[in-house]
Structures are given as structure tokens and as C-alpha cells.
Amino acid sequence: MIATKAYAAQSATEQLTLFNFDRREPNPHDVQFEILYCGVCHSDIHQVRNEWGNSKYPIVPGHEIVGRVTKVGSSVTRFKEGDLAGVGCLVNSCRECSNCKKGLEQYCRNGAVGTYNDYEKDGKTITYGGYSNQIVVHEDFVLHISDKLPLESVAPLLCAGITTYSPLRHWQVGVGHKVGVVGLGGLGHMAVKFASSFGAEVTMLSTSPEKEVDARRLGAHNFALTKDPAQIKELTGYFDFIVDTVSAPHDYNAYLQMLDTDGVMICVGAPPTPAEVLGFNLIGNRRSLAGSAIGGIPETQEMLDYCAEHGITSDVEVIDMAYINEAYERMLKGDVKYRFVIDLATL
Ligand code: NAP
Ligand code: ZN
Ligand code: ZN
């Protein structure tokens, strides 16, 4: 077994503290790597605090992981010691169902295995994520990371990046489309970067007036303050697509009304409680309300390669491991520009 250092929460009401555990020795198809950086996703907070009702303790969060390979199993062909490597939200799936065969492992019909807060295929070993100094993952779920971009700014691409890239590609968002992005946080800032990179006209829909300058710097063409009813009303019927990244309960109807005919509101934010939707907001203008979860392994690699080619990274604030509990409090206040990333050298 491999002695591993981490930060974990022992219950929904406790802070994260130092935690030691063992990872498995690499099996023939496993890649072991030293974690250099790990992004902090709002899903980490939801799960540490059991807001989705499925948390397994102790919980070691973290699914925006980049590092350097230290050891490979005897049958590994795609990685060697010293390579850069990344792991996102998934560490396993059945590989046999129709979704897995299409590269949609996130929708595996037999249950994909999450990087943390899940059980390995044995049904009893809890998976522990990237707030730790090393990880062992089957090579099929390890991504290649370019050495062209700063690693700390690449880490958030493994979740915030792919979660926004995937729906924009699925709905073929690009030139001629008007896109609204709701919420300027980790996911929101990547949605703005990708949508503008794909050629769409992008409007930031935010509750924080002080974020306007940054929204425009990140690629937004317009900014609307969603707390101002007049600005909301002006956008009635305006968008082809809205990407909603909000983590807290909020009113979907206000945004549905901003969609043009055949417009699609894509929910990627995952508030813990159900939303109420008035049917008339969908019936009028034949609108759709949709959702999307992260992305499969082939598309995650495609996204990483696209980012390396186009110089796209996350805007990050690098933190020490011990700062994590304070970072959570700041995220809950919307005070992050625009992703915290843990430097695991400080663990
Ligand atoms: P984040 O960095 O905390 O950003 C969320 C943003 O939402 C905030 O910065 C804020 O932006 C806005 N917001 C927060 N509370 C709000 C409220 N009450 N009303 C309106 N806007 C509010 O979070 P994140 O890491 O981007 O994650 C966002 C959500 O996506 C989380 O629920 C997370 O679990 C989920 N998620 C889903 C997937 C998936 O596969 N679908 C993957 C990753 C994460 P403004 O200040 O601009 O208003
Ligand atoms: Zn995430
Ligand atoms: Zn499957």
C-alpha cells in the first residue's frame, strides 16, 4: 500500500483537516502520480457538507487534478514515469454500455465511478480525490496534459473546463449565436472564455456589479446585472442559449424568459433543492430547459488539446492546503477570481 497524505472532512459539519490513508499499489493498468495542483470546485463544498445527500465520510474532495507520473503498471502503454498527467471527475466506468462506447462515460449506464465520494468497483472502497499528495488511477481515465501552459491554471479545466466546453460543443454554439452565461465563478468564467472563443456573442448575467470589468476581460461582449429588473426585462427573448452555472437556489423563470424562439437554457449548476418552472415559460417560444454533466474522457482530452492550442486556461488564485476552509467561505460569498487551486507542495 502507498501511504498518502490528504485533507478530509470527517462529517458534514466539520472543517477539513489533515488525514492519512493508503492508496493501492498500481495494478497492471494503473498510473500512479504525484499531485502538483488541484482546483477547488463548488461541488466539493456541496459534497463536504452533504448538500446532495450522498456523502461518504471521511471525504477527500478534489477532481481537478494535475501532476507528474511516478510509476506505471506493467501493462500501461499511454504513460511513462515523468509524464504530466491529469484526472477529472471520473476514475472508472463499465466501458461496455452504449454510453461508455460512445465516450460518454459520465453517463455510464452501470454507474461511472467518481474521483471522490464514490465507491470503487468493489462496492466498498471509498474513492479519495485530489486534496492529497498522490493518486492511482486506471490509465483509461488519465488525461495527457500539455507542457505549454502553466499547470496551476490547467487544473480547473478538468472539471470547470470540460463541464462548460461539453454542452457548448453538444449544442454547436458558435458564430451567430447569442449566449448568456449566468454566474461568474469557476464554471462561469470558463463558459465565457469558451463561448467567445467559439465565436458567439456572450453576455454575462451576474449578481455582482464589481465583476463587470473582469467579465469583459474574459471575453464577454455585454454585462447585465440580474438584480436589476429593468436590465432583465430588456433581455426578454434575446438569447439562443443560456448556460446557468449558479450553485445556489435561484429563479429559473427569469432566465427562461430571456430565451428567443427555440432557445435552450442549459443548467450545469447543481443547487441542492428543486427549482419551480412555469410551463408557460417553455411553451411560449418553444423553449427548452436542459442539463449537462461534466464530459467523457475523449472529449476531456479534446478540450485540453483545444486549450493548449488556443492558450486557454483558468484564472486562478493559488492557495496553501491549510487555507481550504477559508477558501470555501470565500467561494460561498462569490469572492474568488475565478478558481482556487491548491498547491499540493504545501500539504
Ligand atoms: P462558484 O465558483 O462558487 O460560482 C458560482 C457563481 O454563481 C457565483 O460566483 C455567483 O456568480 C453565482 N451565484 C452564487 N449564488 C448565487 C445566487 N444565490 N443567485 C444567483 N447567482 C449566484 O461555483 P462553481 O464551482 O462554478 O460551480 C457552480 C455550480 O456548478 C455548483 O452547483 C457545482 O456543483 C456545479 N457543477 C456542476 C457540474 C456538472 O457536471 N454539471 C460540474 C461542476 C460543477 P455572480 O457573482 O456572477 O452572480
Ligand atoms: Zn467540479
Ligand atoms: Zn458504461
mmCIF file of C-alpha atoms and ligand atoms in Angstrom:
data_model
loop_
_atom_site.group_PDB
_atom_site.id
_atom_site.type_symbol
_atom_site.label_atom_id
_atom_site.label_comp_id
_atom_site.label_asym_id
_atom_site.label_seq_id
_atom_site.Cartn_x
_atom_site.Cartn_y
_atom_site.Cartn_z
ATOM 1 C CA MET A 1 0.000 0.000 0.000
ATOM 2 C CA ILE A 2 1.055 3.602 -0.587
ATOM 3 C CA ALA A 3 0.923 5.912 2.428
ATOM 4 C CA THR A 4 -0.910 9.068 1.304
ATOM 5 C CA LYS A 5 -1.381 12.455 2.941
ATOM 6 C CA ALA A 6 -4.617 14.394 2.430
ATOM 7 C CA TYR A 7 -7.177 16.830 3.772
ATOM 8 C CA ALA A 8 -10.575 15.363 4.635
ATOM 9 C CA ALA A 9 -13.840 16.216 6.352
ATOM 10 C CA GLN A 10 -14.969 13.598 8.860
ATOM 11 C CA SER A 11 -18.609 14.736 8.823
ATOM 12 C CA ALA A 12 -20.905 17.279 7.177
ATOM 13 C CA THR A 13 -20.407 19.779 9.986
ATOM 14 C CA GLU A 14 -16.638 19.553 10.395
ATOM 15 C CA GLN A 15 -13.850 21.501 8.731
ATOM 16 C CA LEU A 16 -11.276 19.789 6.555
ATOM 17 C CA THR A 17 -8.194 18.626 8.456
ATOM 18 C CA LEU A 18 -5.120 16.508 7.858
ATOM 19 C CA PHE A 19 -5.924 12.853 7.076
ATOM 20 C CA ASN A 20 -3.639 9.908 6.303
ATOM 21 C CA PHE A 21 -4.720 6.857 4.319
ATOM 22 C CA ASP A 22 -3.329 4.196 1.961
ATOM 23 C CA ARG A 23 -3.800 4.044 -1.786
ATOM 24 C CA ARG A 24 -3.471 0.753 -3.660
ATOM 25 C CA GLU A 25 -0.196 -0.210 -5.324
ATOM 26 C CA PRO A 26 -0.649 0.289 -9.085
ATOM 27 C CA ASN A 27 -2.336 -2.659 -10.815
ATOM 28 C CA PRO A 28 -1.000 -3.562 -14.301
ATOM 29 C CA HIS A 29 -3.227 -0.881 -15.932
ATOM 30 C CA ASP A 30 -2.801 1.816 -13.265
ATOM 31 C CA VAL A 31 -0.882 5.062 -13.361
ATOM 32 C CA GLN A 32 0.449 6.487 -10.097
ATOM 33 C CA PHE A 33 1.233 10.164 -9.990
ATOM 34 C CA GLU A 34 2.320 12.881 -7.651
ATOM 35 C CA ILE A 35 -0.369 15.563 -7.458
ATOM 36 C CA LEU A 36 1.033 19.051 -8.028
ATOM 37 C CA TYR A 37 -2.158 21.131 -8.187
ATOM 38 C CA CYS A 38 -5.841 20.559 -7.515
ATOM 39 C CA GLY A 39 -8.659 23.006 -8.275
ATOM 40 C CA VAL A 40 -11.449 23.726 -5.790
ATOM 41 C CA CYS A 41 -14.911 23.194 -7.292
ATOM 42 C CA HIS A 42 -18.193 24.270 -5.720
ATOM 43 C CA SER A 43 -19.193 20.584 -5.948
ATOM 44 C CA ASP A 44 -16.520 19.980 -3.283
ATOM 45 C CA ILE A 45 -18.448 22.230 -0.890
ATOM 46 C CA HIS A 46 -21.820 20.656 -1.775
ATOM 47 C CA GLN A 47 -20.409 17.201 -1.034
ATOM 48 C CA VAL A 48 -18.275 18.014 2.021
ATOM 49 C CA ARG A 49 -21.439 19.465 3.601
ATOM 50 C CA ASN A 50 -23.648 16.619 2.305
ATOM 51 C CA GLU A 51 -25.910 19.067 0.459
ATOM 52 C CA TRP A 52 -26.689 16.449 -2.208
ATOM 53 C CA GLY A 53 -27.436 13.829 0.477
ATOM 54 C CA ASN A 54 -24.979 11.192 -0.787
ATOM 55 C CA SER A 55 -21.747 11.934 1.063
ATOM 56 C CA LYS A 56 -19.455 9.196 2.365
ATOM 57 C CA TYR A 57 -17.047 10.085 5.174
ATOM 58 C CA PRO A 58 -14.239 10.647 5.541
ATOM 59 C CA ILE A 59 -14.415 12.660 2.320
ATOM 60 C CA VAL A 60 -11.266 13.761 0.482
ATOM 61 C CA PRO A 61 -12.540 16.149 -2.219
ATOM 62 C CA GLY A 62 -10.798 17.295 -5.382
ATOM 63 C CA HIS A 63 -11.437 16.421 -9.024
ATOM 64 C CA GLU A 64 -9.359 18.977 -10.918
ATOM 65 C CA ILE A 65 -6.055 17.172 -10.598
ATOM 66 C CA VAL A 66 -2.743 17.629 -12.400
ATOM 67 C CA GLY A 67 0.578 16.066 -11.573
ATOM 68 C CA ARG A 68 3.568 14.062 -12.734
ATOM 69 C CA VAL A 69 3.661 10.301 -13.203
ATOM 70 C CA THR A 70 5.871 8.490 -10.673
ATOM 71 C CA LYS A 71 5.092 4.856 -11.530
ATOM 72 C CA VAL A 72 3.112 2.864 -14.098
ATOM 73 C CA GLY A 73 1.716 -0.682 -14.025
ATOM 74 C CA SER A 74 3.296 -3.341 -16.267
ATOM 75 C CA SER A 75 0.561 -3.115 -18.949
ATOM 76 C CA VAL A 76 0.305 0.676 -19.159
ATOM 77 C CA THR A 77 1.036 1.911 -22.678
ATOM 78 C CA ARG A 78 -0.088 5.548 -22.766
ATOM 79 C CA PHE A 79 2.024 6.957 -19.906
ATOM 80 C CA LYS A 80 5.536 6.664 -18.562
ATOM 81 C CA GLU A 81 7.333 7.931 -15.491
ATOM 82 C CA GLY A 82 7.887 11.696 -15.661
ATOM 83 C CA ASP A 83 4.895 12.469 -17.935
ATOM 84 C CA LEU A 84 2.413 15.161 -16.956
ATOM 85 C CA ALA A 85 -0.992 13.697 -16.172
ATOM 86 C CA GLY A 86 -4.470 14.830 -15.227
ATOM 87 C CA VAL A 87 -7.573 13.330 -13.640
ATOM 88 C CA GLY A 88 -11.015 14.917 -13.649
ATOM 89 C CA CYS A 89 -14.281 13.798 -12.079
ATOM 90 C CA LEU A 90 -14.174 10.149 -13.188
ATOM 91 C CA VAL A 91 -11.815 7.280 -12.334
ATOM 92 C CA ASN A 92 -13.750 4.313 -13.752
ATOM 93 C CA SER A 93 -16.840 3.137 -15.626
ATOM 94 C CA CYS A 94 -18.070 -0.149 -17.145
ATOM 95 C CA ARG A 95 -16.590 0.577 -20.619
ATOM 96 C CA GLU A 96 -19.230 -1.756 -22.130
ATOM 97 C CA CYS A 97 -22.567 0.067 -22.092
ATOM 98 C CA SER A 98 -23.753 2.115 -25.063
ATOM 99 C CA ASN A 99 -22.819 5.394 -23.386
ATOM 100 C CA CYS A 100 -19.319 4.244 -22.460
ATOM 101 C CA LYS A 101 -18.825 3.010 -26.034
ATOM 102 C CA LYS A 102 -19.724 6.498 -27.268
ATOM 103 C CA GLY A 103 -17.165 8.071 -24.918
ATOM 104 C CA LEU A 104 -19.918 9.348 -22.617
ATOM 105 C CA GLU A 105 -18.511 7.648 -19.522
ATOM 106 C CA GLN A 106 -20.117 10.319 -17.327
ATOM 107 C CA TYR A 107 -23.475 8.766 -18.258
ATOM 108 C CA CYS A 108 -22.333 5.129 -17.819
ATOM 109 C CA ARG A 109 -25.492 3.028 -17.504
ATOM 110 C CA ASN A 110 -23.818 0.838 -14.891
ATOM 111 C CA GLY A 111 -22.570 3.775 -12.864
ATOM 112 C CA ALA A 112 -19.369 5.699 -13.505
ATOM 113 C CA VAL A 113 -17.024 5.877 -10.512
ATOM 114 C CA GLY A 114 -16.444 9.418 -9.237
ATOM 115 C CA THR A 115 -12.938 10.519 -8.293
ATOM 116 C CA TYR A 116 -14.103 11.061 -4.715
ATOM 117 C CA ASN A 117 -17.219 10.419 -2.622
ATOM 118 C CA ASP A 118 -17.918 7.212 -4.510
ATOM 119 C CA TYR A 119 -17.162 3.503 -4.221
ATOM 120 C CA GLU A 120 -14.588 1.700 -6.333
ATOM 121 C CA LYS A 121 -15.942 -1.146 -8.474
ATOM 122 C CA ASP A 122 -15.537 -3.446 -5.416
ATOM 123 C CA GLY A 123 -18.536 -1.609 -3.928
ATOM 124 C CA LYS A 124 -16.836 -0.850 -0.612
ATOM 125 C CA THR A 125 -13.618 1.146 -1.026
ATOM 126 C CA ILE A 126 -14.370 4.877 -0.858
ATOM 127 C CA THR A 127 -12.651 6.911 -3.580
ATOM 128 C CA TYR A 128 -10.490 9.759 -2.327
ATOM 129 C CA GLY A 129 -9.785 12.796 -4.506
ATOM 130 C CA GLY A 130 -7.131 15.353 -5.233
ATOM 131 C CA TYR A 131 -6.715 17.174 -1.923
ATOM 132 C CA SER A 132 -3.913 14.640 -1.467
ATOM 133 C CA ASN A 133 -0.298 14.195 -2.476
ATOM 134 C CA GLN A 134 -0.726 11.266 -4.864
ATOM 135 C CA ILE A 135 -3.305 9.227 -6.734
ATOM 136 C CA VAL A 136 -3.527 5.863 -8.506
ATOM 137 C CA VAL A 137 -5.926 5.647 -11.462
ATOM 138 C CA HIS A 138 -6.577 3.221 -14.340
ATOM 139 C CA GLU A 139 -4.807 4.625 -17.399
ATOM 140 C CA ASP A 140 -8.081 4.832 -19.376
ATOM 141 C CA PHE A 141 -9.152 7.670 -17.053
ATOM 142 C CA VAL A 142 -5.879 9.599 -17.044
ATOM 143 C CA LEU A 143 -5.537 12.596 -19.370
ATOM 144 C CA HIS A 144 -2.462 13.922 -21.150
ATOM 145 C CA ILE A 145 -1.505 17.438 -20.073
ATOM 146 C CA SER A 146 0.455 19.788 -22.335
ATOM 147 C CA ASP A 147 3.647 21.357 -21.002
ATOM 148 C CA LYS A 148 2.810 24.581 -22.913
ATOM 149 C CA LEU A 149 0.513 26.040 -20.246
ATOM 150 C CA PRO A 150 1.041 26.826 -16.532
ATOM 151 C CA LEU A 151 -0.062 23.709 -14.661
ATOM 152 C CA GLU A 152 -1.911 25.511 -11.859
ATOM 153 C CA SER A 153 -4.105 27.234 -14.455
ATOM 154 C CA VAL A 154 -4.744 23.973 -16.307
ATOM 155 C CA ALA A 155 -6.057 22.063 -13.262
ATOM 156 C CA PRO A 156 -9.543 23.695 -13.287
ATOM 157 C CA LEU A 157 -10.020 22.631 -16.901
ATOM 158 C CA LEU A 158 -10.520 19.069 -15.621
ATOM 159 C CA CYS A 159 -13.962 19.990 -14.236
ATOM 160 C CA ALA A 160 -14.913 23.654 -14.756
ATOM 161 C CA GLY A 161 -13.421 23.494 -18.256
ATOM 162 C CA ILE A 162 -14.998 20.304 -19.541
ATOM 163 C CA THR A 163 -18.368 20.998 -17.861
ATOM 164 C CA THR A 164 -18.774 24.158 -19.907
ATOM 165 C CA TYR A 165 -16.953 23.034 -23.088
ATOM 166 C CA SER A 166 -19.092 19.891 -23.466
ATOM 167 C CA PRO A 167 -22.578 21.472 -23.662
ATOM 168 C CA LEU A 168 -21.319 24.327 -25.857
ATOM 169 C CA ARG A 169 -19.984 21.716 -28.304
ATOM 170 C CA HIS A 170 -23.061 19.483 -27.999
ATOM 171 C CA TRP A 171 -25.396 22.357 -28.937
ATOM 172 C CA GLN A 172 -22.877 23.556 -31.562
ATOM 173 C CA VAL A 173 -22.689 27.043 -30.137
ATOM 174 C CA GLY A 174 -20.700 29.421 -32.285
ATOM 175 C CA VAL A 175 -20.746 32.314 -34.735
ATOM 176 C CA GLY A 176 -24.153 33.978 -34.984
ATOM 177 C CA HIS A 177 -25.382 32.761 -31.580
ATOM 178 C CA LYS A 178 -26.209 34.946 -28.619
ATOM 179 C CA VAL A 179 -25.173 33.239 -25.378
ATOM 180 C CA GLY A 180 -25.925 34.283 -21.805
ATOM 181 C CA VAL A 181 -23.755 32.918 -19.014
ATOM 182 C CA VAL A 182 -25.330 33.021 -15.538
ATOM 183 C CA GLY A 183 -22.903 33.313 -12.605
ATOM 184 C CA LEU A 184 -19.276 34.409 -12.851
ATOM 185 C CA GLY A 185 -17.476 31.780 -10.785
ATOM 186 C CA GLY A 186 -15.316 28.794 -11.711
ATOM 187 C CA LEU A 187 -17.646 27.334 -14.331
ATOM 188 C CA GLY A 188 -18.977 30.711 -15.438
ATOM 189 C CA HIS A 189 -15.586 32.184 -16.298
ATOM 190 C CA MET A 190 -14.710 29.120 -18.399
ATOM 191 C CA ALA A 191 -18.112 29.282 -20.152
ATOM 192 C CA VAL A 192 -17.385 32.907 -21.084
ATOM 193 C CA LYS A 193 -13.918 32.001 -22.413
ATOM 194 C CA PHE A 194 -15.132 29.035 -24.480
ATOM 195 C CA ALA A 195 -18.297 30.646 -25.858
ATOM 196 C CA SER A 196 -16.378 33.709 -27.023
ATOM 197 C CA SER A 197 -13.564 31.535 -28.387
ATOM 198 C CA PHE A 198 -16.187 29.620 -30.428
ATOM 199 C CA GLY A 199 -17.345 32.912 -31.955
ATOM 200 C CA ALA A 200 -20.606 33.545 -30.089
ATOM 201 C CA GLU A 201 -21.764 36.891 -28.731
ATOM 202 C CA VAL A 202 -21.527 36.499 -24.957
ATOM 203 C CA THR A 203 -23.470 38.314 -22.238
ATOM 204 C CA MET A 204 -22.512 37.890 -18.595
ATOM 205 C CA LEU A 205 -25.563 37.633 -16.325
ATOM 206 C CA SER A 206 -24.278 38.302 -12.807
ATOM 207 C CA THR A 207 -25.452 39.361 -9.370
ATOM 208 C CA SER A 208 -22.104 41.117 -8.744
ATOM 209 C CA PRO A 209 -21.689 44.552 -10.375
ATOM 210 C CA GLU A 210 -17.981 44.631 -9.476
ATOM 211 C CA LYS A 211 -17.362 41.659 -11.814
ATOM 212 C CA GLU A 212 -18.249 43.579 -14.988
ATOM 213 C CA VAL A 213 -14.675 44.633 -15.792
ATOM 214 C CA ASP A 214 -13.408 41.075 -15.408
ATOM 215 C CA ALA A 215 -16.321 39.624 -17.396
ATOM 216 C CA ARG A 216 -15.365 41.815 -20.347
ATOM 217 C CA ARG A 217 -11.673 40.991 -19.963
ATOM 218 C CA LEU A 218 -12.548 37.270 -20.002
ATOM 219 C CA GLY A 219 -14.373 37.698 -23.320
ATOM 220 C CA ALA A 220 -17.936 38.819 -22.571
ATOM 221 C CA HIS A 221 -19.305 41.398 -25.003
ATOM 222 C CA ASN A 222 -22.113 42.558 -22.689
ATOM 223 C CA PHE A 223 -22.857 42.550 -18.971
ATOM 224 C CA ALA A 224 -26.259 42.569 -17.254
ATOM 225 C CA LEU A 225 -26.865 42.887 -13.537
ATOM 226 C CA THR A 226 -29.531 40.311 -12.727
ATOM 227 C CA LYS A 227 -30.563 42.102 -9.532
ATOM 228 C CA ASP A 228 -31.870 44.982 -11.675
ATOM 229 C CA PRO A 229 -35.384 44.172 -13.025
ATOM 230 C CA ALA A 230 -35.041 46.738 -15.828
ATOM 231 C CA GLN A 231 -31.893 45.059 -17.212
ATOM 232 C CA ILE A 232 -33.600 41.638 -17.039
ATOM 233 C CA LYS A 233 -36.675 42.912 -18.863
ATOM 234 C CA GLU A 234 -34.591 44.411 -21.645
ATOM 235 C CA LEU A 235 -33.235 40.934 -22.426
ATOM 236 C CA THR A 236 -36.650 39.272 -22.912
ATOM 237 C CA GLY A 237 -36.459 36.857 -25.879
ATOM 238 C CA TYR A 238 -32.807 37.751 -26.543
ATOM 239 C CA PHE A 239 -30.660 34.616 -26.238
ATOM 240 C CA ASP A 240 -30.235 31.466 -28.315
ATOM 241 C CA PHE A 241 -28.549 29.753 -25.368
ATOM 242 C CA ILE A 242 -28.164 30.377 -21.666
ATOM 243 C CA VAL A 243 -25.588 28.457 -19.625
ATOM 244 C CA ASP A 244 -26.652 28.535 -15.975
ATOM 245 C CA THR A 245 -23.721 27.859 -13.604
ATOM 246 C CA VAL A 246 -25.327 29.038 -10.351
ATOM 247 C CA SER A 247 -24.658 26.893 -7.267
ATOM 248 C CA ALA A 248 -27.456 28.238 -5.039
ATOM 249 C CA PRO A 249 -31.252 28.036 -5.410
ATOM 250 C CA HIS A 250 -32.486 30.751 -7.800
ATOM 251 C CA ASP A 251 -35.403 31.527 -10.105
ATOM 252 C CA TYR A 252 -35.085 29.728 -13.471
ATOM 253 C CA ASN A 253 -38.136 31.524 -14.867
ATOM 254 C CA ALA A 254 -36.383 34.873 -15.052
ATOM 255 C CA TYR A 255 -33.765 33.324 -17.352
ATOM 256 C CA LEU A 256 -36.165 31.199 -19.429
ATOM 257 C CA GLN A 257 -37.950 34.401 -20.410
ATOM 258 C CA MET A 258 -34.701 35.693 -21.875
ATOM 259 C CA LEU A 259 -34.625 32.886 -24.467
ATOM 260 C CA ASP A 260 -35.596 33.532 -28.080
ATOM 261 C CA THR A 261 -37.698 31.064 -30.120
ATOM 262 C CA ASP A 262 -36.224 27.531 -29.849
ATOM 263 C CA GLY A 263 -33.737 28.819 -27.292
ATOM 264 C CA VAL A 264 -32.116 26.389 -24.857
ATOM 265 C CA MET A 265 -31.269 27.016 -21.213
ATOM 266 C CA ILE A 266 -28.510 24.600 -20.210
ATOM 267 C CA CYS A 267 -28.218 24.003 -16.476
ATOM 268 C CA VAL A 268 -24.786 22.946 -15.274
ATOM 269 C CA GLY A 269 -25.061 24.455 -11.800
ATOM 270 C CA ALA A 270 -26.415 21.963 -9.278
ATOM 271 C CA PRO A 271 -28.307 23.695 -6.441
ATOM 272 C CA PRO A 272 -29.343 21.261 -3.701
ATOM 273 C CA THR A 273 -33.084 21.990 -3.902
ATOM 274 C CA PRO A 274 -35.582 21.678 -6.804
ATOM 275 C CA ALA A 275 -36.456 24.661 -8.987
ATOM 276 C CA GLU A 276 -40.011 25.681 -9.867
ATOM 277 C CA VAL A 277 -40.596 26.199 -13.569
ATOM 278 C CA LEU A 278 -43.735 27.771 -15.005
ATOM 279 C CA GLY A 279 -44.809 25.766 -18.065
ATOM 280 C CA PHE A 280 -45.745 28.912 -19.982
ATOM 281 C CA ASN A 281 -42.096 29.994 -19.980
ATOM 282 C CA LEU A 282 -41.283 26.866 -22.008
ATOM 283 C CA ILE A 283 -44.451 26.763 -24.130
ATOM 284 C CA GLY A 284 -44.023 30.316 -25.315
ATOM 285 C CA ASN A 285 -41.271 30.447 -27.952
ATOM 286 C CA ARG A 286 -40.886 26.606 -27.891
ATOM 287 C CA ARG A 287 -38.053 26.890 -25.377
ATOM 288 C CA SER A 288 -36.047 24.002 -23.887
ATOM 289 C CA LEU A 289 -34.650 23.507 -20.417
ATOM 290 C CA ALA A 290 -31.674 21.142 -20.481
ATOM 291 C CA GLY A 291 -28.792 19.932 -18.350
ATOM 292 C CA SER A 292 -25.310 18.546 -18.875
ATOM 293 C CA ALA A 293 -22.813 16.697 -16.680
ATOM 294 C CA ILE A 294 -19.054 17.174 -16.997
ATOM 295 C CA GLY A 295 -17.831 15.360 -20.153
ATOM 296 C CA GLY A 296 -16.488 11.983 -21.238
ATOM 297 C CA ILE A 297 -12.821 11.072 -21.417
ATOM 298 C CA PRO A 298 -12.327 11.581 -25.193
ATOM 299 C CA GLU A 299 -13.993 14.996 -25.083
ATOM 300 C CA THR A 300 -11.997 15.983 -21.985
ATOM 301 C CA GLN A 301 -8.789 15.227 -23.910
ATOM 302 C CA GLU A 302 -10.142 17.163 -26.920
ATOM 303 C CA MET A 303 -10.870 20.143 -24.633
ATOM 304 C CA LEU A 304 -7.385 20.022 -23.062
ATOM 305 C CA ASP A 305 -5.811 19.908 -26.531
ATOM 306 C CA TYR A 306 -8.027 22.797 -27.699
ATOM 307 C CA CYS A 307 -6.929 24.843 -24.675
ATOM 308 C CA ALA A 308 -3.242 24.092 -25.296
ATOM 309 C CA GLU A 309 -3.625 25.124 -28.931
ATOM 310 C CA HIS A 310 -5.576 28.321 -28.185
ATOM 311 C CA GLY A 311 -3.816 29.313 -24.954
ATOM 312 C CA ILE A 312 -6.963 28.987 -22.842
ATOM 313 C CA THR A 313 -6.551 28.493 -19.085
ATOM 314 C CA SER A 314 -8.416 29.260 -15.892
ATOM 315 C CA ASP A 315 -7.818 32.463 -13.916
ATOM 316 C CA VAL A 316 -6.609 31.126 -10.589
ATOM 317 C CA GLU A 317 -5.695 32.086 -7.054
ATOM 318 C CA VAL A 318 -3.169 29.532 -5.814
ATOM 319 C CA ILE A 319 -3.597 28.650 -2.141
ATOM 320 C CA ASP A 320 -1.909 26.564 0.531
ATOM 321 C CA MET A 321 -3.700 23.373 1.576
ATOM 322 C CA ALA A 322 -4.299 24.779 5.071
ATOM 323 C CA TYR A 323 -6.267 27.724 3.569
ATOM 324 C CA ILE A 324 -9.012 25.434 2.226
ATOM 325 C CA ASN A 325 -11.671 26.105 4.865
ATOM 326 C CA GLU A 326 -11.298 29.866 4.406
ATOM 327 C CA ALA A 327 -11.394 29.396 0.626
ATOM 328 C CA TYR A 328 -14.775 27.629 0.966
ATOM 329 C CA GLU A 329 -16.163 30.580 2.957
ATOM 330 C CA ARG A 330 -14.937 32.997 0.307
ATOM 331 C CA MET A 331 -16.465 30.903 -2.516
ATOM 332 C CA LEU A 332 -19.814 30.940 -0.743
ATOM 333 C CA LYS A 333 -19.642 34.740 -0.821
ATOM 334 C CA GLY A 334 -18.735 34.731 -4.548
ATOM 335 C CA ASP A 335 -15.278 36.045 -3.611
ATOM 336 C CA VAL A 336 -12.971 34.113 -5.934
ATOM 337 C CA LYS A 337 -11.206 35.166 -9.139
ATOM 338 C CA TYR A 338 -12.100 32.737 -10.509
ATOM 339 C CA ARG A 339 -10.850 29.421 -9.194
ATOM 340 C CA PHE A 340 -8.918 28.500 -6.088
ATOM 341 C CA VAL A 341 -6.183 25.990 -6.839
ATOM 342 C CA ILE A 342 -4.323 24.141 -4.088
ATOM 343 C CA ASP A 343 -0.546 23.875 -4.370
ATOM 344 C CA LEU A 344 -0.045 20.351 -3.006
ATOM 345 C CA ALA A 345 3.588 21.108 -2.210
ATOM 346 C CA THR A 346 2.133 22.865 0.863
ATOM 347 C CA LEU A 347 0.459 19.697 2.175
HETATM 348 P P1 NAP B 1 -18.632 29.083 -7.930
HETATM 349 O O1 NAP B 1 -17.249 29.288 -8.398
HETATM 350 O O2 NAP B 1 -18.950 29.231 -6.495
HETATM 351 O O3 NAP B 1 -19.576 30.070 -8.803
HETATM 352 C C1 NAP B 1 -20.960 30.141 -8.660
HETATM 353 C C2 NAP B 1 -21.422 31.555 -9.074
HETATM 354 O O4 NAP B 1 -22.853 31.566 -9.060
HETATM 355 C C3 NAP B 1 -21.024 32.665 -8.129
HETATM 356 O O5 NAP B 1 -19.733 33.161 -8.367
HETATM 357 C C4 NAP B 1 -22.091 33.717 -8.389
HETATM 358 O O6 NAP B 1 -21.769 34.478 -9.547
HETATM 359 C C5 NAP B 1 -23.303 32.875 -8.726
HETATM 360 N N1 NAP B 1 -24.202 32.764 -7.570
HETATM 361 C C6 NAP B 1 -23.950 32.239 -6.350
HETATM 362 N N2 NAP B 1 -25.025 32.297 -5.566
HETATM 363 C C7 NAP B 1 -25.993 32.843 -6.299
HETATM 364 C C8 NAP B 1 -27.366 33.162 -6.075
HETATM 365 N N3 NAP B 1 -27.944 32.909 -4.871
HETATM 366 N N4 NAP B 1 -28.087 33.708 -7.078
HETATM 367 C C9 NAP B 1 -27.532 33.965 -8.265
HETATM 368 N N5 NAP B 1 -26.224 33.703 -8.529
HETATM 369 C C10 NAP B 1 -25.476 33.153 -7.571
HETATM 370 O O7 NAP B 1 -19.154 27.625 -8.311
HETATM 371 P P2 NAP B 1 -18.649 26.625 -9.493
HETATM 372 O O8 NAP B 1 -17.521 25.828 -8.996
HETATM 373 O O9 NAP B 1 -18.545 27.385 -10.748
HETATM 374 O O10 NAP B 1 -19.894 25.620 -9.551
HETATM 375 C C11 NAP B 1 -21.181 26.101 -9.899
HETATM 376 C C12 NAP B 1 -22.216 25.000 -9.785
HETATM 377 O O11 NAP B 1 -21.976 24.018 -10.806
HETATM 378 C C13 NAP B 1 -22.181 24.217 -8.469
HETATM 379 O O12 NAP B 1 -23.525 23.941 -8.080
HETATM 380 C C14 NAP B 1 -21.465 22.932 -8.836
HETATM 381 O O13 NAP B 1 -21.795 21.855 -8.011
HETATM 382 C C15 NAP B 1 -21.988 22.722 -10.226
HETATM 383 N N6 NAP B 1 -21.162 21.824 -11.066
HETATM 384 C C16 NAP B 1 -21.823 21.045 -11.958
HETATM 385 C C17 NAP B 1 -21.118 20.245 -12.827
HETATM 386 C C18 NAP B 1 -21.821 19.420 -13.852
HETATM 387 O O14 NAP B 1 -21.295 18.412 -14.287
HETATM 388 N N7 NAP B 1 -22.987 19.841 -14.300
HETATM 389 C C19 NAP B 1 -19.724 20.216 -12.755
HETATM 390 C C20 NAP B 1 -19.080 21.053 -11.858
HETATM 391 C C21 NAP B 1 -19.810 21.860 -11.011
HETATM 392 P P3 NAP B 1 -22.140 36.056 -9.683
HETATM 393 O O15 NAP B 1 -21.409 36.713 -8.553
HETATM 394 O O16 NAP B 1 -21.616 36.411 -11.017
HETATM 395 O O17 NAP B 1 -23.638 36.177 -9.582
HETATM 396 ZN ZN ZN B 2 -16.331 20.012 -10.213
HETATM 397 ZN ZN ZN B 3 -20.818 2.142 -19.005
#
